[in-house]
Short mmCIF file of C-alpha atoms in Angstrom, two decimals:
data_model
loop_
_atom_site.label_atom_id
_atom_site.label_comp_id
_atom_site.label_asym_id
_atom_site.label_seq_id
_atom_site.Cartn_x
_atom_site.Cartn_y
_atom_site.Cartn_z
CA UNK J 1 24.80 9.33 -9.75
CA UNK J 2 21.85 7.14 -10.78
CA UNK J 3 21.24 6.22 -14.27
CA UNK J 4 17.81 7.58 -13.92
CA UNK J 5 19.03 11.25 -14.37
CA UNK J 6 21.94 11.04 -16.79
CA UNK J 7 23.74 14.38 -17.54
CA UNK J 8 23.07 15.59 -21.08
CA UNK J 9 24.75 19.03 -20.76
CA UNK J 10 28.23 20.10 -19.86
CA UNK J 11 27.28 23.70 -18.68
CA UNK J 12 29.43 24.25 -15.56
CA UNK J 13 29.44 26.86 -12.82
CA UNK J 14 30.57 27.09 -9.22
CA UNK J 15 28.96 27.20 -5.88
CA UNK J 16 28.83 30.63 -4.26
CA UNK J 17 27.08 29.77 -0.96
CA UNK J 18 25.46 26.91 0.99
CA UNK J 19 22.76 27.61 3.54
CA UNK J 20 21.30 24.34 4.75
CA UNK J 21 19.43 23.04 1.70
CA UNK J 22 19.63 26.21 -0.38
CA UNK J 23 22.57 26.71 -2.68
CA UNK J 24 23.54 29.77 -4.73
CA UNK J 25 25.73 29.16 -7.78
CA UNK J 26 27.25 31.23 -10.60
CA UNK J 27 27.05 30.18 -14.30
CA UNK J 28 29.04 32.81 -16.23
CA UNK J 29 28.25 31.56 -19.71
CA UNK J 30 24.57 30.50 -19.61
CA UNK J 31 22.02 30.23 -16.82
CA UNK J 32 20.29 26.83 -16.40
CA UNK J 33 16.49 27.10 -16.74
CA UNK J 34 14.18 27.04 -13.70
CA UNK J 35 13.48 23.38 -12.49
CA UNK J 36 16.63 22.11 -14.22
CA UNK J 37 18.49 19.50 -12.28
CA UNK J 38 22.14 20.41 -11.28
CA UNK J 39 24.71 17.97 -9.85
CA UNK J 40 27.83 18.67 -7.60
CA UNK J 41 29.94 17.09 -4.94
CA UNK J 42 31.81 13.82 -5.03
CA UNK J 43 30.60 11.44 -7.66
CA UNK J 44 27.77 13.98 -8.40
CA UNK J 45 25.97 12.74 -5.33
CA UNK J 46 24.47 16.09 -4.51
CA UNK J 47 21.37 16.93 -6.56
CA UNK J 48 20.02 20.51 -6.74
CA UNK J 49 16.96 21.89 -8.46
CA UNK J 50 16.87 25.52 -9.86
CA UNK J 51 14.37 27.49 -7.89
CA UNK J 52 14.95 30.98 -9.38
CA UNK J 53 17.33 33.28 -11.06
CA UNK J 54 18.88 35.96 -8.80
CA UNK J 55 20.66 37.93 -11.59
CA UNK J 56 22.10 37.36 -15.12
CA UNK J 57 24.74 34.87 -13.85
CA UNK J 58 23.41 33.55 -10.53
CA UNK J 59 20.85 30.92 -9.66
CA UNK J 60 19.27 29.86 -6.42
CA UNK J 61 18.80 26.18 -5.98
CA UNK J 62 16.99 23.83 -3.61
CA UNK J 63 18.97 20.62 -2.72
CA UNK J 64 17.03 17.32 -3.01
CA UNK J 65 19.77 15.44 -1.22
CA UNK J 66 22.05 16.19 1.77
CA UNK J 67 24.51 18.97 1.19
CA UNK J 68 26.90 17.62 3.82
CA UNK J 69 30.50 18.22 2.72
CA UNK J 70 29.77 20.67 -0.07
CA UNK J 71 32.01 23.77 0.03
CA UNK J 72 32.10 27.17 -1.73
CA UNK J 73 33.86 27.21 -5.02
CA UNK J 74 32.98 23.62 -5.98
CA UNK J 75 32.05 22.90 -9.54
CA UNK J 76 28.32 22.45 -10.23
CA UNK J 77 26.94 21.15 -13.52
CA UNK J 78 23.63 21.69 -15.32
CA UNK J 79 22.13 18.30 -16.59
CA UNK J 80 20.04 20.10 -19.11
CA UNK J 81 16.70 18.71 -17.98
CA UNK J 82 14.50 18.58 -14.75
CA UNK J 83 14.54 15.65 -12.36
CA UNK J 84 13.12 12.64 -14.26
CA UNK J 85 11.67 9.43 -12.84
CA UNK J 86 11.10 6.02 -14.49
CA UNK J 87 7.58 5.24 -15.76
CA UNK J 88 6.10 2.01 -16.99
CA UNK J 89 4.91 -1.42 -15.87
CA UNK J 90 8.48 -2.18 -14.74
CA UNK J 91 7.90 0.20 -11.72
CA UNK J 92 5.30 -2.16 -10.32
CA UNK J 93 6.32 -3.84 -7.13
CA UNK J 94 9.22 -1.41 -6.49
CA UNK J 95 10.09 1.36 -4.03
CA UNK J 96 11.55 4.67 -5.21
CA UNK J 97 12.84 8.00 -3.91
CA UNK J 98 12.26 11.39 -5.30
CA UNK J 99 14.97 10.96 -7.96
CA UNK J 100 13.51 7.84 -9.21
CA UNK J 101 16.17 5.59 -7.66
CA UNK J 102 15.13 2.25 -6.21
CA UNK J 103 15.49 2.03 -2.33
CA UNK J 104 14.19 -1.57 -1.79
CA UNK J 105 17.57 -3.24 -2.12
CA UNK J 106 16.45 -5.12 -5.28
CA UNK J 107 18.82 -3.27 -7.72
CA UNK J 108 18.00 -0.60 -10.37
CA UNK J 109 14.86 -0.85 -12.59
CA UNK J 110 15.70 -1.78 -16.21
CA UNK J 111 13.46 0.78 -18.01
CA UNK J 112 13.79 2.86 -21.12
CA UNK J 113 11.42 5.78 -20.53
CA UNK J 114 11.85 8.46 -17.91
CA UNK J 115 9.76 11.63 -17.54
CA UNK J 116 10.03 15.00 -15.89
CA UNK J 117 8.38 15.38 -12.50
CA UNK J 118 7.16 18.77 -13.63
CA UNK J 119 4.10 18.29 -15.90
CA UNK J 120 1.06 20.36 -16.64
CA UNK J 121 -2.43 19.18 -15.32
CA UNK J 122 -4.88 17.70 -17.86
CA UNK J 123 -6.82 20.49 -19.66
CA UNK J 124 -10.41 20.87 -18.42
CA UNK J 125 -11.76 20.03 -21.86
CA UNK J 126 -10.10 16.63 -21.55
CA UNK J 127 -11.29 15.81 -18.19
CA UNK J 128 -14.14 13.33 -17.68
CA UNK J 129 -17.41 14.30 -15.87
CA UNK J 130 -18.48 10.87 -15.01
CA UNK J 131 -19.11 10.14 -11.37
CA UNK J 132 -19.24 6.85 -9.54
CA UNK J 133 -18.70 5.73 -6.01
CA UNK J 134 -15.65 3.79 -4.84
CA UNK J 135 -16.29 1.21 -2.07
CA UNK J 136 -13.86 0.98 0.83
CA UNK J 137 -15.42 -1.78 3.08
CA UNK J 138 -15.38 0.68 6.03
CA UNK J 139 -18.96 1.18 7.18
CA UNK J 140 -18.65 4.75 8.46
CA UNK J 141 -17.00 6.04 5.25
CA UNK J 142 -19.15 4.13 2.74
CA UNK J 143 -22.37 5.30 4.54
CA UNK J 144 -21.68 9.01 5.48
CA UNK J 145 -18.65 10.08 3.29
CA UNK J 146 -18.63 7.87 0.21
CA UNK J 147 -15.50 8.34 -1.95
CA UNK J 148 -15.78 9.39 -5.62
CA UNK J 149 -13.85 7.45 -8.20
CA UNK J 150 -11.50 9.92 -9.74
CA UNK J 151 -12.00 12.33 -6.72
CA UNK J 152 -9.87 13.50 -3.85
CA UNK J 153 -10.56 12.44 -0.33
CA UNK J 154 -8.88 13.85 2.67
CA UNK J 155 -8.30 12.23 6.06
CA UNK J 156 -8.16 14.98 8.63
CA UNK J 157 -6.89 14.57 12.06
CA UNK J 158 -4.39 15.63 14.74
CA UNK J 159 -1.52 13.42 16.02
CA UNK J 160 -2.29 9.92 17.18
CA UNK J 161 -6.01 9.58 16.02
CA UNK J 162 -5.35 6.98 13.43
CA UNK J 163 -4.87 8.57 9.96
CA UNK J 164 -2.10 6.07 8.85
CA UNK J 165 -3.96 3.20 10.28
CA UNK J 166 -7.13 4.11 8.38
CA UNK J 167 -5.09 4.71 5.16
CA UNK J 168 -3.37 1.31 5.49
CA UNK J 169 -6.72 -0.41 5.99
CA UNK J 170 -8.16 1.27 2.92
CA UNK J 171 -5.10 -0.04 0.93
CA UNK J 172 -5.76 -3.55 2.42
CA UNK J 173 -9.54 -3.44 1.53
CA UNK J 174 -9.44 -1.59 -1.80
CA UNK J 175 -6.27 -2.88 -3.40
CA UNK J 176 -7.45 -6.58 -3.25
CA UNK J 177 -10.66 -5.78 -5.03
CA UNK J 178 -9.71 -2.75 -7.02
CA UNK J 179 -8.95 -3.42 -10.63
CA UNK J 180 -6.19 -1.11 -11.39
CA UNK J 181 -2.86 0.14 -9.98
CA UNK J 182 -2.17 1.45 -6.61
CA UNK J 183 0.48 4.04 -5.88
CA UNK J 184 1.51 5.01 -2.40
CA UNK J 185 3.31 8.31 -1.86
CA UNK J 186 4.85 8.86 1.61
CA UNK J 187 5.74 12.54 2.14
CA UNK J 188 7.76 13.27 5.31
CA UNK J 189 6.61 10.16 7.28
CA UNK J 190 8.60 7.87 9.53
CA UNK J 191 10.94 5.28 8.02
CA UNK J 192 9.39 2.66 10.31
CA UNK J 193 5.94 3.30 8.72
CA UNK J 194 7.40 2.97 5.20
CA UNK J 195 8.90 -0.46 6.00
CA UNK J 196 5.65 -1.67 7.82
CA UNK J 197 3.54 -0.45 4.73
CA UNK J 198 5.82 -2.34 2.38
CA UNK J 199 5.45 -5.61 4.45
CA UNK J 200 1.66 -5.09 4.67
CA UNK J 201 1.29 -4.62 0.88
CA UNK J 202 3.61 -7.63 0.30
CA UNK J 203 1.72 -9.86 2.65
CA UNK J 204 -1.61 -8.90 1.08
CA UNK J 205 -0.27 -10.22 -2.24
CA UNK J 206 -0.84 -6.92 -4.08
CA UNK J 207 2.73 -5.62 -4.30
CA UNK J 208 2.81 -6.59 -7.99
CA UNK J 209 0.14 -3.92 -8.75
CA UNK J 210 1.57 -1.25 -6.35
CA UNK J 211 4.32 1.43 -6.73
CA UNK J 212 5.74 3.01 -3.54
CA UNK J 213 7.40 6.38 -3.61
CA UNK J 214 8.96 7.85 -0.39
CA UNK J 215 10.38 11.22 0.65
CA UNK J 216 10.98 10.34 4.28
CA UNK J 217 11.16 12.47 7.49
CA UNK J 218 14.94 12.44 7.61
CA UNK J 219 15.49 13.52 4.05
CA UNK J 220 16.21 17.11 2.88
CA UNK J 221 13.08 19.36 2.69
CA UNK J 222 13.46 19.60 -1.08
CA UNK J 223 13.01 15.80 -1.40
CA UNK J 224 9.95 15.91 0.67
CA UNK J 225 8.63 18.94 -1.39
CA UNK J 226 9.05 17.17 -4.78
CA UNK J 227 8.29 13.60 -3.96
CA UNK J 228 4.52 14.15 -4.57
CA UNK J 229 5.26 15.39 -8.19
CA UNK J 230 7.41 12.29 -8.80
CA UNK J 231 4.69 10.02 -7.60
CA UNK J 232 2.13 11.79 -9.82
CA UNK J 233 4.31 11.46 -12.95
CA UNK J 234 4.33 7.69 -12.34
CA UNK J 235 0.62 7.64 -11.76
CA UNK J 236 -0.13 9.71 -14.92
CA UNK J 237 1.59 7.04 -17.07
CA UNK J 238 -0.91 4.43 -15.86
CA UNK J 239 -3.79 6.66 -16.43
CA UNK J 240 -2.77 8.29 -19.79
CA UNK J 241 -0.65 5.57 -21.42
CA UNK J 242 -1.73 2.25 -19.89
CA UNK J 243 -5.38 3.68 -19.71
CA UNK J 244 -5.91 2.19 -16.18
CA UNK J 245 -7.62 3.53 -13.03
CA UNK J 246 -5.03 4.46 -10.42
CA UNK J 247 -5.61 4.58 -6.68
CA UNK J 248 -3.12 7.25 -5.18
CA UNK J 249 -2.59 7.30 -1.48
CA UNK J 250 -0.68 10.20 -0.01
CA UNK J 251 0.59 10.22 3.61
CA UNK J 252 0.88 13.12 4.61
CA UNK J 253 -0.14 16.13 2.50
CA UNK J 254 0.63 18.54 5.48
CA UNK J 255 4.30 17.40 5.31
CA UNK J 256 4.36 18.65 1.74
CA UNK J 257 3.18 22.05 2.92
CA UNK J 258 5.73 21.91 5.82
CA UNK J 259 8.59 21.01 3.51
CA UNK J 260 7.57 24.11 1.35
CA UNK J 261 7.62 26.24 4.40
CA UNK J 262 11.18 25.16 5.19
CA UNK J 263 12.35 25.74 1.69
CA UNK J 264 10.63 29.19 1.51
CA UNK J 265 12.25 30.23 4.81
CA UNK J 266 15.66 29.14 3.58
CA UNK J 267 15.09 30.99 0.33
CA UNK J 268 14.59 34.23 2.31
CA UNK J 269 10.93 34.84 1.49
CA UNK J 270 8.81 36.61 3.90
CA UNK J 271 6.32 34.30 5.60
CA UNK J 272 2.57 34.87 5.43
CA UNK J 273 -0.05 34.07 8.11
CA UNK J 274 1.10 31.65 10.87
CA UNK J 275 4.57 31.43 9.33
CA UNK J 276 3.51 29.58 6.19
CA UNK J 277 5.14 30.38 2.81
CA UNK J 278 3.30 33.10 0.73
CA UNK J 279 3.00 30.67 -2.20
CA UNK J 280 1.08 28.01 -0.12
CA UNK J 281 -2.05 28.22 -2.37
CA UNK J 282 -0.28 27.89 -5.73
CA UNK J 283 2.17 25.16 -4.50
CA UNK J 284 -0.75 23.12 -3.24
CA UNK J 285 -2.73 23.61 -6.36
CA UNK J 286 0.14 22.62 -8.63
CA UNK J 287 0.12 19.23 -6.94
CA UNK J 288 -3.65 18.64 -6.54
CA UNK J 289 -4.76 19.83 -9.94
CA UNK J 290 -2.82 16.91 -11.60
CA UNK J 291 -5.10 14.51 -9.89
CA UNK J 292 -8.00 14.21 -12.34
CA UNK J 293 -10.23 11.88 -14.49
CA UNK J 294 -9.82 11.45 -18.22
CA UNK J 295 -11.96 9.67 -20.71
CA UNK J 296 -9.70 6.54 -20.60
CA UNK J 297 -8.69 6.44 -16.84
CA UNK J 298 -8.77 8.08 -13.49
CA UNK J 299 -6.64 8.87 -10.56
CA UNK J 300 -8.53 8.57 -7.27
CA UNK J 301 -6.64 10.13 -4.33
CA UNK J 302 -6.90 9.53 -0.62
CA UNK J 303 -4.70 11.96 1.32
CA UNK J 304 -3.94 11.95 4.99
CA UNK J 305 -3.87 15.50 6.36
CA UNK J 306 -2.27 16.18 9.72
CA UNK J 307 -4.19 18.99 11.56
CA UNK J 308 -1.73 20.91 13.81
CA UNK J 309 -2.99 21.21 17.43
CA UNK J 310 -6.40 19.98 16.13
CA UNK J 311 -6.98 23.43 14.65
CA UNK J 312 -9.12 23.05 11.53
CA UNK J 313 -8.68 26.82 10.80
CA UNK J 314 -5.01 26.39 10.11
CA UNK J 315 -4.20 27.69 6.61
CA UNK J 316 -2.56 24.46 5.46
CA UNK J 317 -5.77 22.57 6.36
CA UNK J 318 -8.19 25.11 4.88
CA UNK J 319 -6.35 25.31 1.60
CA UNK J 320 -6.39 21.48 1.37
CA UNK J 321 -10.19 21.39 2.05
CA UNK J 322 -10.90 23.38 -1.11
CA UNK J 323 -9.53 20.76 -3.42
CA UNK J 324 -11.47 17.73 -1.89
CA UNK J 325 -14.64 15.91 -2.96
CA UNK J 326 -14.85 14.04 0.39
CA UNK J 327 -13.62 15.03 3.89
CA UNK J 328 -13.14 12.34 6.40
CA UNK J 329 -12.64 13.98 9.81
CA UNK J 330 -11.04 12.01 12.63
CA UNK J 331 -12.16 12.91 16.17
CA UNK J 332 -9.92 12.81 19.28
CA UNK J 333 -13.15 12.59 21.37
CA UNK J 334 -14.27 9.32 19.69
CA UNK J 335 -10.76 7.91 19.91
CA UNK J 336 -10.79 8.58 23.72
CA UNK J 337 -14.01 6.60 23.89
CA UNK J 338 -12.47 3.65 22.08
CA UNK J 339 -14.77 4.13 19.09
CA UNK J 340 -12.50 3.13 16.15
CA UNK J 341 -12.17 4.10 13.34
CA UNK J 342 -12.36 7.42 15.20
CA UNK J 343 -14.28 9.08 12.38
CA UNK J 344 -16.44 12.11 13.24
CA UNK J 345 -19.82 11.01 11.89
CA UNK J 346 -21.19 14.44 11.81
CA UNK J 347 -18.15 16.40 10.41
CA UNK J 348 -17.25 14.00 7.74
CA UNK J 349 -18.87 14.88 4.41
CA UNK J 350 -18.84 13.91 0.70
CA UNK J 351 -20.11 15.64 -2.51
CA UNK J 352 -21.31 12.13 -3.60
CA UNK J 353 -23.85 11.97 -0.73
CA UNK J 354 -26.92 12.99 -2.80
CA UNK J 355 -29.82 10.92 -4.17
CA UNK J 356 -28.20 11.19 -7.67
CA UNK J 357 -24.80 10.24 -6.32
CA UNK J 358 -25.70 7.21 -4.17
CA UNK J 359 -29.39 6.45 -4.66
CA UNK J 360 -32.55 7.32 -2.85
CA UNK J 361 -32.27 4.57 -0.11
CA UNK J 362 -28.69 5.18 0.76
CA UNK J 363 -29.26 8.95 0.94
CA UNK J 364 -32.40 8.58 3.12
CA UNK J 365 -30.70 6.24 5.64
CA UNK J 366 -27.49 8.35 5.83
CA UNK J 367 -29.53 11.49 6.39
CA UNK J 368 -31.57 9.77 9.15
CA UNK J 369 -28.44 8.47 10.83
CA UNK J 370 -26.93 11.96 10.81
CA UNK J 371 -30.13 13.59 12.18
CA UNK J 372 -30.25 10.96 14.99
CA UNK J 373 -26.56 11.61 15.98
CA UNK J 374 -27.14 15.35 15.68
CA UNK J 375 -30.09 15.20 18.11
CA UNK J 376 -28.03 13.02 20.55
CA UNK J 377 -25.23 15.60 20.53
CA UNK J 378 -27.71 18.28 21.54
CA UNK J 379 -29.02 16.13 24.31
CA UNK J 380 -25.60 15.34 25.84
CA UNK J 381 -25.51 18.41 28.07
CA UNK J 382 -28.95 17.73 29.54
CA UNK J 383 -27.91 14.04 30.16
CA UNK J 384 -24.68 15.18 31.91
CA UNK J 385 -26.65 17.63 34.10
CA UNK J 386 -29.87 15.77 34.86
CA UNK J 387 -29.41 12.20 33.66
CA UNK J 388 -31.31 10.10 31.09
CA UNK J 389 -34.36 9.80 33.38
CA UNK J 390 -35.36 13.56 32.81
CA UNK J 391 -35.62 13.05 29.02
CA UNK J 392 -38.81 12.49 27.25
CA UNK J 393 -39.70 8.93 26.11
CA UNK J 394 -38.95 10.00 22.50
CA UNK J 395 -35.64 11.59 23.37
CA UNK J 396 -34.68 8.40 25.22
CA UNK J 397 -35.40 6.38 22.06
CA UNK J 398 -33.27 8.80 20.04
CA UNK J 399 -30.31 8.44 22.48
CA UNK J 400 -30.68 4.56 22.46
CA UNK J 401 -30.59 4.52 18.60
CA UNK J 402 -27.74 7.05 18.35
CA UNK J 403 -25.56 5.13 20.93
CA UNK J 404 -26.22 1.82 18.94
CA UNK J 405 -25.40 3.45 15.71
CA UNK J 406 -22.04 4.81 17.06
CA UNK J 407 -21.06 1.29 18.18
CA UNK J 408 -22.33 -0.42 15.01
CA UNK J 409 -20.18 2.03 12.94
CA UNK J 410 -16.99 0.82 14.75
CA UNK J 411 -15.02 -1.89 12.91
CA UNK J 412 -12.03 -4.21 13.61
CA UNK J 413 -9.24 -3.59 11.09
CA UNK J 414 -6.79 -6.10 9.52
CA UNK J 415 -3.85 -3.75 10.33
CA UNK J 416 -4.72 -3.75 14.05
CA UNK J 417 -5.66 -7.41 14.30
CA UNK J 418 -2.28 -8.42 15.96
CA UNK J 419 -2.87 -5.63 18.65
CA UNK J 420 -6.58 -6.13 19.39
CA UNK J 421 -6.95 -9.82 18.81
CA UNK J 422 -10.17 -9.07 16.89
CA UNK J 423 -10.71 -10.59 13.40
CA UNK J 424 -10.84 -7.94 10.64
CA UNK J 425 -14.16 -7.19 8.81
CA UNK J 426 -14.63 -5.63 5.48
CA UNK J 427 -18.38 -4.82 5.11
CA UNK J 428 -20.31 -4.38 1.81
CA UNK J 429 -22.43 -1.24 1.56
CA UNK J 430 -25.72 -3.20 1.49
CA UNK J 431 -24.95 -4.83 4.80
CA UNK J 432 -24.19 -1.49 6.39
CA UNK J 433 -27.37 0.03 5.08
CA UNK J 434 -29.40 -2.97 6.37
CA UNK J 435 -27.79 -2.75 9.86
CA UNK J 436 -28.35 1.09 10.24
CA UNK J 437 -31.97 0.76 8.93
CA UNK J 438 -32.79 -1.97 11.38
CA UNK J 439 -31.21 0.00 14.36
CA UNK J 440 -33.23 3.03 13.31
CA UNK J 441 -36.42 0.84 13.40
CA UNK J 442 -35.65 -0.02 17.04
CA UNK J 443 -35.05 -3.75 16.34
CA UNK J 444 -32.16 -3.85 18.70
CA UNK J 445 -33.49 -1.76 21.65
CA UNK J 446 -33.37 -4.84 23.90
CA UNK J 447 -29.92 -5.82 22.92
CA UNK J 448 -26.92 -4.31 25.07
CA UNK J 449 -25.04 -1.57 23.30
CA UNK J 450 -21.70 -3.51 23.73
CA UNK J 451 -23.13 -6.31 21.46
CA UNK J 452 -22.95 -3.90 18.48
CA UNK J 453 -19.31 -2.88 19.21
CA UNK J 454 -16.55 -3.83 16.89
CA UNK J 455 -18.69 -6.15 14.67
CA UNK J 456 -19.09 -6.44 10.86
CA UNK J 457 -22.53 -7.19 9.67
CA UNK J 458 -25.59 -6.78 12.00
CA UNK J 459 -26.26 -10.43 11.73
CA UNK J 460 -23.28 -10.96 14.10
CA UNK J 461 -25.53 -9.59 16.91
CA UNK J 462 -28.27 -12.11 16.34
CA UNK J 463 -25.77 -14.92 16.20
CA UNK J 464 -24.10 -14.04 19.41
CA UNK J 465 -27.49 -13.39 21.10
CA UNK J 466 -28.71 -16.76 19.98
CA UNK J 467 -25.62 -18.53 21.36
CA UNK J 468 -25.97 -16.84 24.75
CA UNK J 469 -29.50 -18.24 25.10
#
């Protein structure tokens, strides 16, 4: 058993039944409280969290580790406290699991303080109302769906459209310039992605300001279900005690919902719509509401959200939407055209995109870009049936602008550099606004569309055009 969760109680019971990751146990003397951590098995290697009380002597628990080898009748002990994770500056540069144990092969963390993963959200009266924009260096996001510092942004997309790549690029761009602490929480993702992310953060030289917490795909559903709370407890220390700004990246929030569905089914609860757990809304809220601003620090969250079968009406997706201040939607259609990042420029939105939030010039340019792209979308059917020649001169100009804007808002990423051979570009907001404004003013009508594809600043077009002459 890890030193991170030492036993402080000797209350002992015995296992009544084991159904996958759900364990029923009888405690004849005194019932452990809900959320208390229980240990059983050889060397206390099996960790169970109390989910509910079945009667005066029986609890039903959710295993956070594999239950392989556990038998009926085995002793099970109450630790007297919930699962606790280490907090403090000593966690920086390390990789943890849901129990707060290190999994990076560098030995345990020498730290005094540990806190429960179950903590209440900051009261509304103590939350800050200040609003400011967080820059990512990614043109399409900074222009059309700017992130709010201390807000929650969602990356929505089906399988294989680039959620993890976009999240890793944001880490690369923002962590190097972001004055604060970054915390990455991997919920139910592949072990390979965790290893790649660790190397990426290490090579970028920002590991010393980053904490990584993983509940991976091959772990028990209980571990995937609770790893988000473990990561938030660590993040709250930096916000509340160290009084720093925290960038919290979660990949993937849908796997949190999925783990809850698995646990709920094993617990014997009746499912609600489309097979999800009846407690979906409250479980998601208990996680999301802990991400908040205070007067002394903030937690800014960027969350990847898998969209099952590209269905945005799925309950897991619609419940997540309600918590977000910005929604970045990834489009399979754009991905199929090779327009990366495959961000849907019309569907992606942000509460910060207003004259008060981003300034008059940014708002005006963003609105004009969106109007141009929306007009192009309406003209696509006519173009497909009759061709460009049948459009009016003004409509042809709109199509030319829209196609150049679409290509200008693509961008080569550092995380894909080894695959594409294109040098990465992080673009300041002013350069993005200048480029879009000049395209809208028809300055690049004579330039081929492909000249604007996968570039950074608009000046790169002029440089390449001059060299060709």
